[in-house]
Tab-separated table of C-alpha atoms in Angstrom:
chain	number	residue	atom	x	y	z
A	1	MET	CA	0.682	3.019	2.741
A	2	ALA	CA	4.405	3.746	2.811
A	3	GLU	CA	6.771	0.823	2.547
A	4	ARG	CA	9.939	0.240	4.498
A	5	GLN	CA	13.158	-1.331	3.306
A	6	ALA	CA	14.419	-3.469	6.210
A	7	PRO	CA	16.128	-6.870	6.143
A	8	TYR	CA	14.692	-7.836	9.528
A	9	PRO	CA	11.488	-6.962	11.368
A	10	GLU	CA	12.239	-5.033	14.545
A	11	ARG	CA	9.600	-7.230	16.158
A	12	GLN	CA	6.864	-9.616	15.148
A	13	TRP	CA	3.633	-7.922	14.169
A	14	GLN	CA	0.416	-9.449	15.499
A	15	VAL	CA	-2.646	-9.630	13.249
A	16	ASP	CA	-6.066	-10.657	14.573
A	17	ILE	CA	-8.517	-12.021	11.998
A	18	LEU	CA	-12.103	-11.722	13.227
A	19	VAL	CA	-14.571	-13.920	11.348
A	20	ALA	CA	-18.359	-13.821	11.423
A	21	ASP	CA	-20.483	-16.939	11.172
A	22	GLY	CA	-20.732	-17.803	7.464
A	23	PHE	CA	-17.590	-15.793	6.662
A	24	VAL	CA	-16.291	-15.394	3.099
A	25	LEU	CA	-13.537	-17.978	2.605
A	26	THR	CA	-11.870	-16.032	-0.223
A	27	GLU	CA	-11.279	-13.124	2.125
A	28	LEU	CA	-9.914	-15.251	4.943
A	29	ALA	CA	-7.423	-16.808	2.519
A	30	GLY	CA	-6.552	-13.378	1.123
A	31	VAL	CA	-5.343	-12.342	4.563
A	32	ALA	CA	-3.919	-15.538	6.028
A	33	ASP	CA	-2.083	-16.789	2.944
A	34	VAL	CA	-0.353	-13.463	2.298
A	35	LEU	CA	0.878	-13.410	5.907
A	36	ARG	CA	1.873	-17.080	5.801
A	37	ILE	CA	3.875	-16.710	2.581
A	38	ALA	CA	5.517	-13.512	3.845
A	39	ASN	CA	6.706	-15.495	6.865
A	40	ARG	CA	8.086	-18.156	4.537
A	41	VAL	CA	10.086	-15.838	2.271
A	42	CYS	CA	11.501	-13.570	4.974
A	43	PRO	CA	14.562	-14.597	6.977
A	44	VAL	CA	12.726	-13.987	10.257
A	45	PRO	CA	8.918	-14.474	10.184
A	46	PRO	CA	7.561	-10.924	10.615
A	47	PHE	CA	3.923	-11.765	11.319
A	48	ALA	CA	1.836	-13.781	13.751
A	49	TYR	CA	-1.901	-14.116	13.304
A	50	THR	CA	-4.798	-15.364	15.386
A	51	TYR	CA	-8.289	-16.329	14.249
A	52	ARG	CA	-10.936	-14.738	16.443
A	53	SER	CA	-14.724	-14.531	16.682
A	54	LEU	CA	-17.090	-12.802	19.082
A	55	ARG	CA	-17.639	-15.966	21.127
A	56	GLY	CA	-14.695	-18.175	20.174
A	57	GLY	CA	-14.920	-21.810	19.107
A	58	THR	CA	-15.574	-23.313	15.690
A	59	VAL	CA	-16.854	-20.911	13.028
A	60	ALA	CA	-17.941	-22.182	9.605
A	61	CYS	CA	-18.051	-20.405	6.267
A	62	ARG	CA	-20.782	-20.868	3.669
A	63	ALA	CA	-18.426	-22.966	1.550
A	64	GLY	CA	-18.350	-25.614	4.273
A	65	ALA	CA	-14.866	-24.953	5.642
A	66	TRP	CA	-14.339	-23.933	9.231
A	67	VAL	CA	-11.746	-22.451	11.571
A	68	GLU	CA	-11.109	-22.725	15.273
A	69	THR	CA	-11.163	-19.271	16.845
A	70	GLU	CA	-10.255	-17.532	20.054
A	71	PRO	CA	-12.793	-15.076	21.515
A	72	VAL	CA	-12.157	-11.351	21.163
A	73	ILE	CA	-10.805	-9.696	24.292
A	74	ARG	CA	-11.499	-6.270	25.778
A	75	GLN	CA	-7.849	-5.247	25.868
A	76	PRO	CA	-6.399	-6.491	22.575
A	77	THR	CA	-2.665	-6.358	22.011
A	78	ALA	CA	-2.674	-6.906	18.231
A	79	ASP	CA	-1.246	-4.356	15.830
A	80	TYR	CA	-3.881	-5.008	13.162
A	81	LEU	CA	-7.413	-6.361	13.002
A	82	PHE	CA	-9.141	-7.731	9.895
A	83	VAL	CA	-12.916	-8.163	10.103
A	84	ILE	CA	-14.343	-10.628	7.579
A	85	GLY	CA	-18.082	-10.498	6.940
A	86	ASN	CA	-20.519	-13.038	5.607
A	87	THR	CA	-22.611	-11.556	2.739
A	88	ASP	CA	-25.157	-10.186	5.247
A	89	PRO	CA	-24.455	-6.660	6.517
A	90	ASP	CA	-27.343	-7.031	8.982
A	91	HIS	CA	-25.805	-10.074	10.655
A	92	PRO	CA	-25.425	-9.560	14.444
A	93	ASP	CA	-21.784	-10.714	14.296
A	94	LEU	CA	-21.040	-7.473	12.442
A	95	SER	CA	-22.364	-5.292	15.248
A	96	ILE	CA	-18.856	-4.660	16.523
A	97	ALA	CA	-18.541	-0.940	17.212
A	98	ARG	CA	-17.155	-1.724	20.659
A	99	VAL	CA	-14.626	-4.182	19.262
A	100	ILE	CA	-13.414	-1.659	16.698
A	101	SER	CA	-13.084	0.950	19.432
A	102	ASP	CA	-11.138	-1.456	21.669
A	103	TYR	CA	-8.565	-1.976	18.920
A	104	THR	CA	-8.255	1.598	17.661
A	105	HIS	CA	-8.071	2.943	21.225
A	106	ARG	CA	-4.848	0.975	21.605
A	107	GLY	CA	-3.445	2.163	18.283
A	108	ALA	CA	-4.266	-0.905	16.177
A	109	GLN	CA	-5.401	-0.395	12.602
A	110	VAL	CA	-8.689	-2.050	11.665
A	111	PHE	CA	-9.467	-3.384	8.171
A	112	LEU	CA	-13.183	-3.871	7.512
A	113	LEU	CA	-13.928	-6.067	4.495
A	114	ALA	CA	-17.019	-5.916	2.267
A	115	GLU	CA	-20.127	-6.440	4.441
A	116	ALA	CA	-18.208	-5.469	7.570
A	117	ALA	CA	-17.366	-2.207	5.800
A	118	SER	CA	-20.997	-1.748	4.734
A	119	ARG	CA	-22.175	-2.159	8.306
A	120	TYR	CA	-19.620	0.380	9.497
A	121	ILE	CA	-20.639	2.860	6.769
A	122	LYS	CA	-24.326	2.412	7.635
A	123	ASP	CA	-23.783	2.813	11.371
A	124	LYS	CA	-21.467	5.807	11.002
A	125	GLY	CA	-23.347	7.487	8.154
A	126	ALA	CA	-19.996	8.080	6.476
A	127	GLU	CA	-19.865	8.377	2.705
A	128	ASP	CA	-16.139	8.546	2.037
A	129	HIS	CA	-15.565	4.826	2.587
A	130	ALA	CA	-15.296	1.796	0.319
A	131	THR	CA	-17.170	-1.483	0.229
A	132	HIS	CA	-17.878	-4.117	-2.411
A	133	TRP	CA	-19.862	-2.625	-5.307
A	134	GLU	CA	-22.706	-5.122	-4.755
A	135	ASN	CA	-23.303	-3.586	-1.340
A	136	ALA	CA	-24.182	-0.173	-2.748
A	137	SER	CA	-27.790	-1.313	-3.078
A	138	PHE	CA	-27.811	-2.242	0.603
A	139	LEU	CA	-26.797	1.272	1.545
A	140	ARG	CA	-29.357	2.846	-0.773
A	141	GLU	CA	-32.105	0.654	0.660
A	142	ARG	CA	-31.172	1.909	4.121
A	143	GLY	CA	-31.796	5.459	2.985
A	144	ALA	CA	-28.224	6.578	2.594
A	145	GLY	CA	-28.015	9.760	0.561
A	146	PHE	CA	-24.735	8.689	-0.998
A	147	ASP	CA	-22.995	5.747	-2.638
A	148	ALA	CA	-19.965	4.128	-1.114
A	149	LYS	CA	-16.712	4.715	-2.928
A	150	PHE	CA	-15.872	2.201	-5.628
A	151	SER	CA	-12.129	2.145	-4.993
A	152	ILE	CA	-10.812	-1.124	-3.558
A	153	ALA	CA	-10.119	0.515	-0.194
A	154	THR	CA	-10.090	3.807	1.683
A	155	GLU	CA	-7.954	4.672	4.683
A	156	HIS	CA	-9.177	7.062	7.356
A	157	GLY	CA	-6.755	7.096	10.226
A	158	LEU	CA	-6.942	3.747	11.971
A	159	VAL	CA	-9.958	2.478	10.019
A	160	VAL	CA	-9.595	1.049	6.515
A	161	THR	CA	-12.739	0.046	4.633
A	162	CYS	CA	-12.211	-2.459	1.832
A	163	ALA	CA	-14.091	-4.059	-1.046
A	164	GLY	CA	-13.021	-7.526	0.087
A	165	MET	CA	-13.059	-10.573	-2.231
A	166	GLY	CA	-9.964	-10.603	-4.486
A	167	ALA	CA	-8.988	-7.089	-3.397
A	168	THR	CA	-8.234	-8.538	0.032
A	169	VAL	CA	-4.908	-9.764	-1.334
A	170	ASP	CA	-3.984	-6.260	-2.506
A	171	VAL	CA	-4.871	-4.766	0.871
A	172	THR	CA	-2.900	-7.379	2.811
A	173	LEU	CA	0.074	-6.942	0.478
A	174	ALA	CA	-0.071	-3.222	1.256
A	175	LEU	CA	0.023	-4.057	4.954
A	176	ILE	CA	3.044	-6.345	4.715
A	177	GLY	CA	4.748	-3.697	2.581
A	178	ARG	CA	5.042	-1.604	5.730
A	179	HIS	CA	7.280	-4.160	7.372
A	180	VAL	CA	9.123	-6.024	4.597
A	181	SER	CA	11.068	-4.846	1.584
A	182	GLY	CA	9.452	-4.075	-1.750
A	183	ALA	CA	11.187	-7.060	-3.320
A	184	ALA	CA	9.919	-9.397	-0.585
A	185	LYS	CA	6.392	-8.099	-1.091
A	186	MET	CA	6.630	-8.711	-4.823
A	187	THR	CA	7.949	-12.219	-4.170
A	188	VAL	CA	4.838	-12.952	-2.106
A	189	ALA	CA	2.647	-11.640	-4.935
A	190	ASP	CA	4.579	-13.723	-7.480
A	191	ILE	CA	4.165	-16.904	-5.431
A	192	MET	CA	0.428	-16.223	-5.306
A	193	LEU	CA	0.427	-15.554	-9.079
A	194	HIS	CA	-0.997	-12.120	-8.269
A	195	GLU	CA	0.251	-10.291	-11.325
A	196	ASN	CA	-0.701	-6.692	-10.605
A	197	ILE	CA	-0.653	-5.239	-7.095
A	198	ARG	CA	-3.348	-2.582	-6.943
A	199	ASP	CA	-3.167	0.446	-4.705
A	200	PHE	CA	-6.095	1.566	-2.563
A	201	GLY	CA	-7.267	4.082	-5.150
A	202	SER	CA	-7.719	1.484	-7.894
A	203	MET	CA	-11.321	1.083	-8.990
A	204	GLN	CA	-13.201	-2.156	-8.514
A	205	PRO	CA	-13.601	-3.941	-11.871
A	206	PHE	CA	-17.275	-4.217	-12.704
A	207	SER	CA	-19.613	-3.225	-15.504
A	208	GLY	CA	-20.167	0.508	-15.653
A	209	VAL	CA	-16.986	1.605	-13.915
A	210	LYS	CA	-13.749	1.848	-15.843
A	211	ALA	CA	-10.841	0.237	-14.056
A	212	THR	CA	-7.709	2.306	-13.691
A	213	THR	CA	-4.147	1.118	-14.142
A	214	THR	CA	-2.084	1.174	-10.995
A	215	GLY	CA	1.372	2.448	-10.234
A	216	ASP	CA	3.529	4.169	-12.807
A	217	ASP	CA	3.892	2.941	-16.406
A	218	LYS	CA	7.608	3.638	-16.703
A	219	LEU	CA	8.266	2.061	-13.334
A	220	ASP	CA	6.258	-1.011	-14.342
A	221	GLN	CA	8.320	-1.289	-17.527
A	222	CYS	CA	11.540	-0.971	-15.551
A	223	ILE	CA	10.547	-3.736	-13.143
A	224	LYS	CA	9.608	-6.008	-16.054
A	225	ILE	CA	13.063	-5.464	-17.555
A	226	MET	CA	14.614	-6.339	-14.203
A	227	GLN	CA	12.453	-9.451	-13.828
A	228	ALA	CA	13.425	-10.614	-17.315
A	229	ASN	CA	17.134	-10.139	-16.602
A	230	ILE	CA	17.847	-11.813	-13.283
A	231	GLU	CA	20.793	-13.971	-14.379
A	232	ASP	CA	22.515	-11.197	-16.332
A	233	PRO	CA	21.539	-7.910	-14.658
A	234	VAL	CA	21.128	-4.930	-16.956
A	235	PRO	CA	22.996	-1.800	-15.814
A	236	ILE	CA	20.623	0.900	-14.626
A	237	ASN	CA	21.976	3.405	-17.156
A	238	GLU	CA	20.971	1.025	-19.965
A	239	ILE	CA	17.494	0.627	-18.479
A	240	VAL	CA	16.897	4.372	-18.250
A	241	ALA	CA	18.117	4.775	-21.827
A	242	ALA	CA	15.645	2.125	-23.002
A	243	LEU	CA	12.826	3.850	-21.096
A	244	GLY	CA	13.745	7.354	-22.232
A	245	LEU	CA	14.221	8.558	-18.656
A	246	SER	CA	16.989	10.204	-16.712
A	247	ASN	CA	18.674	8.449	-13.804
A	248	ARG	CA	17.274	11.069	-11.441
A	249	SER	CA	13.732	10.563	-12.725
A	250	LEU	CA	13.902	6.803	-12.240
A	251	GLU	CA	15.366	7.237	-8.763
A	252	ARG	CA	12.458	9.505	-7.820
A	253	LYS	CA	9.933	6.947	-9.048
A	254	PHE	CA	11.543	4.153	-7.047
A	255	LYS	CA	11.727	6.299	-3.935
A	256	THR	CA	8.104	7.424	-4.271
A	257	TYR	CA	6.498	4.065	-5.043
A	258	LEU	CA	8.860	1.540	-3.492
A	259	GLY	CA	10.978	3.393	-0.953
A	260	ALA	CA	14.174	2.081	-2.533
A	261	THR	CA	16.876	2.937	-5.025
A	262	PRO	CA	16.781	1.206	-8.434
A	263	ASN	CA	20.022	-0.661	-7.726
A	264	GLY	CA	18.899	-1.633	-4.234
A	265	PHE	CA	15.561	-2.909	-5.471
A	266	TYR	CA	17.151	-4.838	-8.343
A	267	ARG	CA	19.647	-6.475	-6.005
A	268	GLU	CA	16.947	-7.472	-3.536
A	269	MET	CA	14.747	-8.821	-6.323
A	270	ARG	CA	17.623	-11.065	-7.387
A	271	LEU	CA	18.241	-12.094	-3.775
A	272	ALA	CA	14.553	-12.936	-3.367
A	273	LYS	CA	14.801	-15.176	-6.425
A	274	ALA	CA	17.952	-16.736	-4.984
A	275	ASN	CA	16.192	-17.371	-1.686
A	276	ASN	CA	13.343	-19.108	-3.483
A	277	LEU	CA	15.797	-21.358	-5.355
A	278	LEU	CA	17.679	-22.033	-2.148
A	279	LEU	CA	14.572	-23.258	-0.352
A	280	ASN	CA	12.861	-25.071	-3.210
A	281	THR	CA	15.578	-26.628	-5.387
A	282	THR	CA	18.665	-28.797	-5.001
A	283	LEU	CA	20.903	-26.382	-6.926
A	284	SER	CA	24.223	-25.696	-5.247
A	285	VAL	CA	24.769	-22.326	-3.608
A	286	ARG	CA	27.225	-21.384	-6.371
A	287	GLU	CA	24.717	-22.366	-9.079
A	288	ILE	CA	22.063	-20.258	-7.389
A	289	GLY	CA	24.394	-17.279	-7.186
A	290	LEU	CA	25.178	-17.528	-10.890
A	291	ALA	CA	21.492	-17.957	-11.795
A	292	CYS	CA	20.640	-14.748	-9.952
A	293	GLY	CA	23.415	-12.510	-11.228
A	294	PHE	CA	25.929	-12.934	-8.405
A	295	PRO	CA	29.021	-14.513	-10.011
A	296	ASN	CA	31.148	-13.546	-7.000
A	297	GLY	CA	30.530	-12.974	-3.304
A	298	PHE	CA	26.989	-14.383	-3.272
A	299	SER	CA	27.204	-15.854	0.249
A	300	THR	CA	28.530	-12.584	1.682
A	301	ILE	CA	25.826	-10.500	-0.005
A	302	TYR	CA	23.139	-12.980	1.064
A	303	LYS	CA	24.273	-12.901	4.696
A	304	SER	CA	24.331	-9.084	4.710
A	305	VAL	CA	20.593	-9.104	3.960
A	306	TYR	CA	19.293	-12.309	5.563
A	307	GLY	CA	21.630	-12.451	8.530
A	308	VAL	CA	22.812	-16.018	7.883
A	309	THR	CA	24.692	-17.744	5.097
A	310	PRO	CA	22.776	-19.542	2.340
A	311	PHE	CA	23.914	-22.890	3.783
A	312	VAL	CA	22.491	-22.084	7.227
A	313	MET	CA	19.237	-20.748	5.784
A	314	ARG	CA	18.732	-23.878	3.692
A	315	ARG	CA	19.288	-26.099	6.711
A	316	GLN	CA	17.001	-24.052	8.983
A	317	ARG	CA	14.094	-23.661	6.592
A	318	ARG	CA	14.095	-27.261	5.418
A	319	ALA	CA	13.597	-28.494	8.949
A	320	PRO	CA	10.200	-30.222	9.502
A	321	GLY	CA	7.256	-27.879	10.034
A	322	THR	CA	8.898	-24.720	8.691
A	323	ARG	CA	7.132	-24.394	5.334
């Protein structure tokens, strides 16, 4: 999923979250919390989300929590739909071929998690899709002549099948990466203490299947150097020398994986850190600029990215009900 580098969303993106009775709470949180935190760290909240179910009303998960939902509609206007299952691929709430069609017909992308993915794979007879590794036995019992893929997700046009559980965070981070900068996406992951963002091709970690590392080793090392040197930024030519790369090689890696230049990404990473300090500490704006490697012109640089000065942002985002 390609990422875009934009300081502002051109519009707010609507995400519908469809839950089945007895839904998996981990997966609901993996979607909603990523979107919520993205809205908090971005200057203009880029996402809106609505909880939905087939009939509307209160829907409970097996952990005892519940959500109030709106019913699905025949002419949805959302840009994305997440379908969260409930450990039972045979559950009638997962018989949603019409719902999926209603969304994809209007150009929305549909993310089917775990059991919802298994039901889709079973109904479609499609083997090149992913679901949680525990559900492979379900498919075999139904006479499927294939195993589902053991990557955390697969994307086929407007339908993405996903392993669910903890991988839900990775998938939702990939989604927000389409509409926010790479640095903002990493800030969301950092707030969630989600250390490694896995791509769709990463294997699910379970006995018998060897997990693969994600991304690019040299790029990972570069980002770690940047993260460790926020207050006193390291010149890019020194970083490439330490990594044994050329400037051109590092630029290609950043463009391929993050859609940014090394300098642009580094600057935005430092600005993301500054924004976090601005909203969550009592440090002065000058102190924040110094702590994030901006000894001069911090307010001007901040406004060029976030659209308002640090003083205005602090006042706006500390207003009641904005966190």
